[in-house]
Amino acid sequence: MLRRNLIANFLGQGWTAVMGLAFVPLYIKYIGIESYGLIGIFAIVQAWLTLLDMGLVPALSREMSRFTGGVHSAESIWTLLRSVEVLLLLVAVIFVVCAYGASGWLSVNWINTEKIPASIVQQAVVAMGFVAALRLLENVYKSCLVGLQLQLSYNVINSFFATLRGVGAVAVLAWYSPTVLAFFAWQAIVSICSVVAMFCFVYRAMPARQQTVRFSFSALQEIGGFAGGVVSITFLALLLTQVDKILLSKFLPLSEFGYYSLAVLLANGLYMIVGPINQAFFPRFSELFSRKSEVELVESFHLGAQLVSVFLGVGGVVLIFFSEFILRIWTGDPALSIATAPLLSILSLGCLLNGLLWIPYQMQLAHGWTSLGVKMNIVAIIFIVPAIVWVAPRYGALGVAWVWVVLNCAYLFLGMHFMFRKIMREEKWTWYFNDVAIPLFCGVAVAGVFRLLFNDVNLLVFSVAVISIFFAFFLAAGRVRNLFLKRFAFF
């Protein structure tokens, strides 16, 4: 099942990532870079969306996994689902009302437009709030499918609606109305359809129940400790990862923020690589921990970590070393590529370091241990947030990007040290060296050789470089290599 989920997640989320990236140049073509800045602000809203679920969505996914491990009865898991549904529906309604109430102030006092009327910006903010509320409800049912390890079904549904979002948005902009309001209207329509589809599929997949299901505070209280820890970590993490964008959206003109959003979008695309691996391994970790299968848990941990190092490492190293070429191919604008490439390289380095921490974080959640993440993020905020506030107006986007890199270096070298003092105690140096350092060193060495040998990168050189970097990572990751050779013994 783990292998099937991994393949499904890579194909499904890979396709979703393609749909999210492929049409961006067309969005900019039809609505302009300033209006695209509003889409960049919507990306911030979506990131903060994870805070609105109050930790209940990841907690629900964990309990669904525990249900498959025999911890819950059919009645108890149904009660928990209904309770989460009701509470988050109320949260979604409140969020829409708040977005409507704040839209006027934001359009005048925060967002710095040059050509777009404030009335259009105000309507766009309201539309963002409505779409974000729908995405919150989508996440409830997505978490159920992931937790029940129905990840093939989840990816089929998610890929379909990702395609509909991207292709449909281009069609609406090209043939109906080339405006940012038309873009958000289409996103709202697709999100409504997605919520309905996910709802139907989850209800069909859930076990038969013997009695009527009602909202229960006690069901929420049972997962309250875990959910509270998750929401605390999420809030602090969002503060650390989004404060740069929030401040830059204030300090930069909307058009310049649009360029920054472009670089962030590509760098954050790395999370589309690590996300499928985490999504497959977290239910496995939770199940093995519930069964106290220590040997299998350790092996799964290292396999997941090495898979992240290989696939995330390849994507990160390629973006770091070949950022200008990638931007030039993607946007077709040489001037934009030259100006944005340094920013993309730095942001990609930070995202690469951050992504390496995801598998250890999933292991902490599987153990029900959230306090470490809270403490780490509180300490980081004390030092990093003031640094961003000081750097942003003085050094702009590049300075803020370097703060992001420093933050993740601290997490990698200090935060993980404290994790391995409590759980997976014997696996610390295996993770640092075998899972992370050796694959990264080999991949970076190969990429560095290509950059030294070729000043002008063309498509052939780039293709050979990507293949070579992949094999460097693959051969250096022992568990991934051995798994592949075991599955395909004829090699």
Coordinates of C-alpha atoms in Angstrom, one line a residue:
M1 CA 0.0 0.0 0.0
L2 CA 2.9 2.4 0.8
R3 CA 4.4 2.0 -2.6
R4 CA 1.0 2.5 -4.3
N5 CA 0.4 5.6 -2.3
L6 CA 3.8 7.0 -3.1
I7 CA 3.3 6.5 -6.8
A8 CA -0.2 7.9 -6.7
N9 CA 1.0 10.9 -4.7
F10 CA 3.9 11.6 -7.0
L11 CA 1.7 11.4 -10.1
G12 CA -1.2 13.2 -8.6
Q13 CA 0.6 16.0 -6.9
G14 CA 3.1 16.3 -9.7
W15 CA 0.3 16.9 -12.1
T16 CA -1.3 19.4 -9.6
A17 CA 2.0 21.2 -9.5
V18 CA 2.2 21.3 -13.3
M19 CA -1.3 22.8 -13.4
G20 CA -0.3 25.3 -10.8
L21 CA 2.8 26.5 -12.7
A22 CA 2.1 26.0 -16.3
F23 CA -0.5 28.7 -16.8
V24 CA 1.1 31.4 -14.7
P25 CA 2.7 33.1 -17.8
L26 CA -0.7 33.2 -19.4
Y27 CA -2.3 34.7 -16.3
I28 CA 0.2 37.5 -16.4
K29 CA -0.3 37.9 -20.2
Y30 CA -4.1 38.4 -19.8
I31 CA -4.4 40.3 -16.5
G32 CA -0.9 41.9 -16.2
I33 CA 1.7 41.6 -13.5
E34 CA 0.0 44.0 -11.1
S35 CA -3.2 42.0 -11.1
Y36 CA -1.1 38.9 -10.7
G37 CA 0.2 40.5 -7.5
L38 CA -3.3 40.0 -6.1
I39 CA -3.1 36.3 -6.9
G40 CA 0.2 36.4 -5.0
I41 CA -1.7 37.9 -2.0
F42 CA -4.2 35.1 -2.3
A43 CA -1.4 32.7 -2.0
I44 CA -0.6 34.3 1.4
V45 CA -4.3 33.9 2.4
Q46 CA -4.2 30.2 1.4
A47 CA -1.1 29.7 3.5
W48 CA -2.8 31.1 6.6
L49 CA -5.8 29.0 5.8
T50 CA -4.1 26.1 7.6
L51 CA -4.4 28.1 10.8
L52 CA -8.2 28.4 10.5
D53 CA -8.7 24.6 10.9
M54 CA -7.3 24.9 14.5
G55 CA -5.2 21.8 14.0
L56 CA -8.4 19.7 13.5
V57 CA -7.6 18.8 9.9
P58 CA -4.3 17.1 10.6
A59 CA -5.7 15.6 13.8
L60 CA -8.6 14.2 11.8
S61 CA -6.2 12.6 9.3
R62 CA -4.2 11.1 12.2
E63 CA -7.4 9.6 13.8
M64 CA -8.5 8.2 10.4
S65 CA -5.1 6.4 10.2
R66 CA -5.5 5.2 13.8
F67 CA -9.0 3.9 12.8
T68 CA -7.4 1.8 10.1
G69 CA -5.0 0.5 12.8
G70 CA -8.0 -0.6 15.0
V71 CA -8.0 2.2 17.6
H72 CA -11.4 3.7 16.7
S73 CA -14.9 2.2 16.3
A74 CA -17.1 3.1 13.3
E75 CA -19.3 5.2 15.6
S76 CA -16.5 7.1 17.2
I77 CA -14.8 8.0 13.9
W78 CA -18.1 9.1 12.4
T79 CA -18.8 11.3 15.4
L80 CA -15.4 12.9 15.1
L81 CA -15.8 13.6 11.4
R82 CA -19.2 15.2 11.9
S83 CA -17.9 17.3 14.8
V84 CA -15.0 18.6 12.7
E85 CA -17.4 19.3 9.8
V86 CA -19.8 21.4 11.8
L87 CA -17.1 23.4 13.6
L88 CA -15.1 24.2 10.5
L89 CA -18.2 25.1 8.5
L90 CA -18.9 27.8 11.1
V91 CA -15.3 29.0 10.9
A92 CA -15.6 29.2 7.1
V93 CA -18.7 31.4 7.4
I94 CA -17.1 33.7 10.0
F95 CA -14.0 34.0 7.8
V96 CA -16.0 35.1 4.8
V97 CA -17.8 37.8 6.9
C98 CA -14.4 39.0 8.2
A99 CA -13.0 39.2 4.7
Y100 CA -15.9 41.3 3.6
G101 CA -15.6 43.6 6.6
A102 CA -11.9 44.1 6.1
S103 CA -11.8 44.4 2.3
G104 CA -12.3 48.2 2.2
W105 CA -9.5 49.0 4.6
L106 CA -7.1 46.5 2.9
S107 CA -7.8 47.9 -0.5
V108 CA -7.0 51.4 0.5
N109 CA -4.4 51.2 3.4
W110 CA -2.4 48.1 2.7
I111 CA -2.3 47.1 -1.0
N112 CA -0.3 49.6 -3.1
T113 CA -1.8 49.6 -6.5
E114 CA -0.8 51.8 -9.4
K115 CA -3.5 51.1 -12.1
I116 CA -6.1 48.9 -10.5
P117 CA -9.0 50.9 -8.9
A118 CA -9.5 50.4 -5.1
S119 CA -13.1 49.1 -5.8
I120 CA -11.7 46.2 -7.9
V121 CA -9.2 45.4 -5.2
Q122 CA -11.9 45.4 -2.6
Q123 CA -14.0 43.0 -4.6
A124 CA -11.0 40.8 -5.2
V125 CA -10.3 40.6 -1.4
V126 CA -13.9 39.5 -0.8
A127 CA -13.6 36.8 -3.5
M128 CA -10.3 35.6 -2.0
G129 CA -12.1 35.1 1.4
F130 CA -14.9 33.1 -0.2
V131 CA -12.5 30.8 -2.2
A132 CA -10.3 30.4 0.9
A133 CA -13.3 29.3 3.0
L134 CA -14.2 26.7 0.4
R135 CA -10.6 25.4 0.4
L136 CA -10.9 25.0 4.1
L137 CA -13.9 22.7 3.7
E138 CA -12.0 20.8 0.9
N139 CA -9.2 20.2 3.3
V140 CA -11.4 18.4 5.7
Y141 CA -12.3 15.7 3.2
K142 CA -8.9 15.5 1.7
S143 CA -7.5 14.8 5.2
C144 CA -10.0 11.9 5.5
L145 CA -9.0 10.3 2.2
V146 CA -5.3 10.6 3.1
G147 CA -5.8 9.2 6.6
L148 CA -7.8 6.3 5.3
Q149 CA -4.9 5.7 2.9
L150 CA -7.2 6.1 -0.1
Q151 CA -4.6 8.3 -1.7
L152 CA -5.1 7.0 -5.2
S153 CA -8.7 8.2 -5.1
Y154 CA -7.7 11.4 -3.5
N155 CA -5.1 12.1 -6.2
V156 CA -7.4 11.3 -9.1
I157 CA -10.0 13.7 -7.7
N158 CA -7.5 16.4 -6.8
S159 CA -5.8 16.2 -10.2
F160 CA -9.1 16.5 -12.1
F161 CA -10.0 19.7 -10.2
A162 CA -6.5 21.1 -10.5
T163 CA -6.8 20.7 -14.2
L164 CA -10.2 22.3 -14.2
R165 CA -8.9 25.2 -12.2
G166 CA -5.9 25.9 -14.5
V167 CA -7.4 25.2 -17.9
G168 CA -10.7 26.8 -17.1
A169 CA -9.1 29.9 -15.7
V170 CA -7.2 30.5 -18.9
A171 CA -10.3 29.9 -21.0
V172 CA -12.3 32.3 -18.9
L173 CA -9.6 35.0 -19.1
A174 CA -9.1 34.5 -22.9
W175 CA -12.7 34.2 -24.0
Y176 CA -14.9 35.8 -21.4
S177 CA -13.2 38.5 -19.3
P178 CA -9.4 39.2 -18.8
T179 CA -9.8 40.4 -15.3
V180 CA -8.7 39.2 -11.9
L181 CA -12.3 39.1 -10.7
A182 CA -13.1 36.6 -13.4
F183 CA -10.2 34.5 -12.3
F184 CA -11.4 34.4 -8.7
A185 CA -15.0 33.7 -9.8
W186 CA -13.9 30.6 -11.7
Q187 CA -11.8 29.4 -8.7
A188 CA -14.9 29.7 -6.5
I189 CA -17.0 27.6 -9.0
V190 CA -14.4 24.9 -9.1
S191 CA -14.0 24.8 -5.4
I192 CA -17.7 24.4 -4.8
C193 CA -17.7 21.4 -7.2
S194 CA -14.6 20.0 -5.5
V195 CA -16.1 20.2 -2.0
V196 CA -19.2 18.3 -3.2
A197 CA -17.1 15.6 -4.9
M198 CA -14.8 15.1 -1.9
F199 CA -17.8 15.0 0.4
C200 CA -19.6 12.3 -1.6
F201 CA -16.5 10.1 -1.9
V202 CA -15.5 10.3 1.8
Y203 CA -19.1 9.4 2.9
R204 CA -19.0 6.4 0.6
A205 CA -15.6 5.3 1.9
M206 CA -16.5 5.6 5.6
P207 CA -17.7 2.4 7.5
A208 CA -21.3 1.6 8.0
R209 CA -22.8 3.2 11.2
Q210 CA -25.6 1.9 13.4
Q211 CA -27.0 5.2 14.7
T212 CA -27.4 8.9 13.8
V213 CA -24.2 10.9 14.0
R214 CA -24.3 14.2 15.9
F215 CA -21.9 17.0 16.8
S216 CA -19.9 16.2 20.0
F217 CA -17.7 18.5 22.0
S218 CA -16.2 15.5 23.8
A219 CA -15.0 14.0 20.5
L220 CA -13.2 17.3 19.8
Q221 CA -11.8 17.4 23.3
E222 CA -10.2 13.9 22.9
I223 CA -8.1 15.2 20.0
G224 CA -7.8 18.7 21.5
G225 CA -4.3 18.3 22.9
F226 CA -2.9 17.1 19.6
A227 CA -4.8 19.6 17.6
G228 CA -3.8 22.4 19.9
G229 CA -0.1 21.5 19.6
V230 CA -0.5 21.3 15.8
V231 CA -2.2 24.7 15.6
S232 CA 0.4 26.2 17.8
I233 CA 3.2 24.9 15.6
T234 CA 1.2 26.0 12.5
F235 CA 0.7 29.5 13.8
L236 CA 4.3 30.0 14.7
A237 CA 5.5 28.4 11.4
L238 CA 3.2 30.6 9.4
L239 CA 4.5 33.6 11.2
L240 CA 8.0 32.6 10.4
T241 CA 7.4 31.7 6.8
Q242 CA 4.8 34.3 5.8
V243 CA 5.9 37.4 7.6
D244 CA 8.3 38.2 4.7
K245 CA 5.5 38.1 2.2
I246 CA 3.1 40.1 4.4
L247 CA 5.7 42.8 4.9
L248 CA 6.8 42.9 1.3
S249 CA 3.1 43.2 0.2
K250 CA 3.1 46.4 2.3
F251 CA 6.5 47.8 1.4
L252 CA 6.6 46.9 -2.3
P253 CA 4.3 48.2 -5.1
L254 CA 1.9 45.6 -6.2
S255 CA 3.6 45.1 -9.5
E256 CA 7.0 44.4 -7.8
F257 CA 5.3 42.1 -5.4
G258 CA 4.0 40.3 -8.4
Y259 CA 7.6 39.5 -9.5
Y260 CA 8.4 38.4 -6.0
S261 CA 5.4 36.1 -6.0
L262 CA 6.6 34.6 -9.2
A263 CA 9.9 33.6 -7.6
V264 CA 8.1 32.3 -4.4
L265 CA 5.8 30.2 -6.6
L266 CA 8.6 28.4 -8.3
A267 CA 10.6 27.9 -5.1
N268 CA 7.5 26.6 -3.2
G269 CA 7.0 24.2 -6.1
L270 CA 9.7 22.1 -4.3
Y271 CA 7.1 21.3 -1.6
M272 CA 5.0 19.7 -4.3
I273 CA 7.9 17.2 -4.5
V274 CA 8.2 16.4 -0.8
G275 CA 4.4 16.7 -0.1
P276 CA 3.5 13.3 -1.8
I277 CA 6.2 11.5 0.2
N278 CA 5.0 13.0 3.5
Q279 CA 1.4 12.2 2.6
A280 CA 2.2 8.6 2.0
F281 CA 4.5 8.1 5.1
F282 CA 2.6 9.9 7.8
P283 CA -0.3 7.4 7.9
R284 CA 2.3 4.6 7.8
F285 CA 4.2 6.2 10.7
S286 CA 1.0 6.6 12.8
E287 CA -0.1 3.0 12.1
L288 CA 3.3 1.5 13.0
F289 CA 3.6 3.6 16.1
S290 CA 0.2 2.5 17.2
R291 CA 1.2 -1.2 16.7
K292 CA 4.6 -0.6 18.4
S293 CA 6.5 -2.0 15.4
E294 CA 9.8 -0.2 16.2
V295 CA 12.0 -1.9 13.6
E296 CA 9.6 -1.2 10.7
L297 CA 9.1 2.3 12.0
V298 CA 12.8 3.0 11.9
E299 CA 13.2 1.6 8.4
S300 CA 10.2 3.6 7.1
F301 CA 11.7 6.7 8.7
H302 CA 15.0 6.4 6.9
L303 CA 13.4 5.3 3.6
G304 CA 11.1 8.4 3.7
A305 CA 14.0 10.7 4.6
Q306 CA 16.1 9.4 1.7
L307 CA 13.3 9.6 -0.8
V308 CA 12.9 13.3 0.3
S309 CA 16.6 13.9 -0.1
V310 CA 16.7 12.4 -3.6
F311 CA 13.6 13.9 -5.2
L312 CA 13.5 17.2 -3.3
G313 CA 17.3 17.5 -3.5
V314 CA 17.3 17.1 -7.3
G315 CA 14.6 19.8 -7.7
G316 CA 16.2 22.1 -5.2
V317 CA 19.7 21.8 -6.6
V318 CA 18.5 22.3 -10.2
L319 CA 16.6 25.5 -9.2
I320 CA 19.6 26.9 -7.3
F321 CA 22.1 26.3 -10.0
F322 CA 20.0 26.8 -13.1
S323 CA 17.4 29.4 -12.0
E324 CA 18.0 31.9 -14.8
F325 CA 17.6 29.3 -17.5
I326 CA 14.4 27.9 -15.9
L327 CA 12.9 31.3 -15.7
R328 CA 13.8 32.2 -19.2
I329 CA 12.2 29.0 -20.6
W330 CA 9.1 29.4 -18.4
T331 CA 8.4 33.0 -18.9
G332 CA 10.1 33.8 -22.2
D333 CA 11.3 37.1 -20.8
P334 CA 15.1 37.3 -20.6
A335 CA 15.1 40.6 -18.7
L336 CA 12.7 39.2 -16.1
S337 CA 14.8 36.0 -15.8
I338 CA 18.1 37.9 -15.1
A339 CA 16.5 40.1 -12.5
T340 CA 14.6 37.3 -10.7
A341 CA 17.2 34.4 -10.9
P342 CA 19.2 35.4 -7.8
L343 CA 16.1 35.7 -5.7
L344 CA 14.8 32.3 -6.9
S345 CA 18.1 30.6 -6.1
I346 CA 18.2 31.9 -2.5
L347 CA 14.5 31.1 -1.9
S348 CA 15.0 27.6 -3.4
L349 CA 17.9 27.0 -1.0
G350 CA 15.7 27.9 2.0
C351 CA 12.9 25.7 0.7
L352 CA 15.3 22.8 0.2
L353 CA 16.6 23.0 3.7
N354 CA 13.0 23.3 5.1
G355 CA 11.7 20.3 3.1
L356 CA 14.4 18.1 4.5
L357 CA 12.8 18.6 7.9
W358 CA 9.3 17.4 6.9
I359 CA 9.8 13.6 7.4
P360 CA 11.2 14.2 11.0
Y361 CA 8.2 16.4 11.7
Q362 CA 5.8 13.7 10.5
M363 CA 7.5 11.3 12.9
Q364 CA 7.0 13.8 15.7
L365 CA 3.3 14.0 14.9
A366 CA 3.0 10.2 14.7
H367 CA 4.3 10.1 18.2
G368 CA 1.8 12.7 19.3
W369 CA 4.7 15.1 20.2
T370 CA 4.0 18.7 19.2
S371 CA 5.8 20.6 22.0
L372 CA 9.2 20.6 20.3
G373 CA 7.9 22.3 17.2
V374 CA 6.2 25.0 19.4
K375 CA 9.3 25.6 21.4
M376 CA 11.6 25.8 18.4
N377 CA 9.3 28.2 16.6
I378 CA 8.9 30.5 19.6
V379 CA 12.7 30.7 20.0
A380 CA 13.0 31.4 16.2
I381 CA 10.4 34.1 16.3
I382 CA 12.2 35.9 19.1
F383 CA 15.3 36.3 16.8
I384 CA 14.0 36.0 13.2
V385 CA 10.9 38.1 13.1
P386 CA 12.7 41.3 14.3
A387 CA 15.4 40.5 11.8
I388 CA 12.8 40.3 8.9
V389 CA 11.2 43.5 10.1
W390 CA 14.6 45.3 10.1
V391 CA 15.8 43.7 6.8
A392 CA 12.6 44.1 4.6
P393 CA 12.6 47.9 4.2
R394 CA 16.4 48.2 3.9
Y395 CA 17.4 45.2 1.7
G396 CA 14.1 44.2 0.2
A397 CA 13.3 40.8 -1.1
L398 CA 16.9 39.5 -1.4
G399 CA 17.7 40.3 2.2
V400 CA 14.5 38.7 3.4
A401 CA 15.3 35.6 1.4
W402 CA 18.6 35.2 3.1
V403 CA 16.9 35.4 6.5
W404 CA 14.8 32.5 5.4
V405 CA 17.9 30.5 4.6
V406 CA 19.5 31.2 8.0
L407 CA 16.3 30.2 9.8
N408 CA 16.2 26.8 8.2
C409 CA 19.9 26.2 8.8
A410 CA 19.2 26.7 12.5
Y411 CA 16.3 24.2 12.3
L412 CA 18.5 21.7 10.6
F413 CA 21.5 21.8 12.9
L414 CA 19.9 22.7 16.2
G415 CA 16.2 21.7 16.1
M416 CA 16.9 18.2 14.9
H417 CA 19.5 17.7 17.6
F418 CA 16.7 18.1 20.2
M419 CA 14.3 15.9 18.4
F420 CA 16.8 12.9 18.4
R421 CA 17.4 13.3 22.1
K422 CA 13.8 12.1 22.7
I423 CA 12.7 9.9 19.8
M424 CA 14.6 7.9 17.3
R425 CA 17.6 8.3 19.6
E426 CA 19.9 5.8 17.8
E427 CA 19.1 7.2 14.3
K428 CA 20.5 10.8 14.6
W429 CA 23.8 10.4 12.7
T430 CA 22.3 7.9 10.2
W431 CA 19.8 10.6 9.3
Y432 CA 22.3 13.4 9.2
F433 CA 24.9 11.6 7.1
N434 CA 23.3 8.8 5.2
D435 CA 19.9 10.3 4.6
V436 CA 20.8 14.0 4.1
A437 CA 24.5 15.0 3.9
I438 CA 25.9 12.3 1.5
P439 CA 23.2 12.6 -1.2
L440 CA 23.2 16.4 -1.0
F441 CA 27.0 16.5 -1.3
C442 CA 27.0 14.3 -4.4
G443 CA 24.2 16.2 -6.1
V444 CA 25.7 19.6 -5.4
A445 CA 29.1 18.5 -6.7
V446 CA 27.7 17.3 -10.0
A447 CA 25.7 20.5 -10.4
G448 CA 28.8 22.6 -9.6
V449 CA 30.8 20.8 -12.3
F450 CA 28.2 21.5 -14.9
R451 CA 28.1 25.2 -14.0
L452 CA 31.9 25.5 -14.2
L453 CA 32.0 23.8 -17.6
F454 CA 29.1 25.5 -19.2
N455 CA 28.7 29.3 -19.0
D456 CA 25.8 29.3 -21.5
V457 CA 23.2 26.7 -20.7
N458 CA 21.0 25.3 -23.4
L459 CA 18.3 22.7 -23.4
L460 CA 20.7 19.8 -24.1
V461 CA 23.1 20.8 -21.4
F462 CA 20.3 21.4 -18.9
S463 CA 18.7 18.0 -19.7
V464 CA 22.0 16.1 -19.3
A465 CA 22.7 18.1 -16.1
V466 CA 19.3 17.2 -14.5
I467 CA 19.8 13.5 -15.4
S468 CA 23.3 13.5 -14.0
I469 CA 22.2 15.2 -10.8
F470 CA 19.4 12.7 -10.3
F471 CA 21.7 9.7 -10.7
A472 CA 24.2 11.3 -8.2
F473 CA 21.5 11.6 -5.6
F474 CA 20.0 8.2 -6.4
L475 CA 23.3 6.3 -6.2
A476 CA 24.3 8.1 -2.9
A477 CA 21.0 7.2 -1.2
G478 CA 21.6 3.6 -0.1
R479 CA 18.0 2.7 0.9
V480 CA 16.4 4.2 -2.2
R481 CA 19.0 2.5 -4.4
N482 CA 18.6 -0.8 -2.8
L483 CA 14.8 -0.6 -2.9
F484 CA 14.9 0.1 -6.6
L485 CA 17.3 -2.7 -7.3
K486 CA 15.2 -5.1 -5.3
R487 CA 12.1 -4.2 -7.2
F488 CA 13.8 -4.3 -10.6
A489 CA 16.3 -7.1 -10.1
F490 CA 17.0 -7.4 -13.8
F491 CA 19.2 -4.3 -13.5

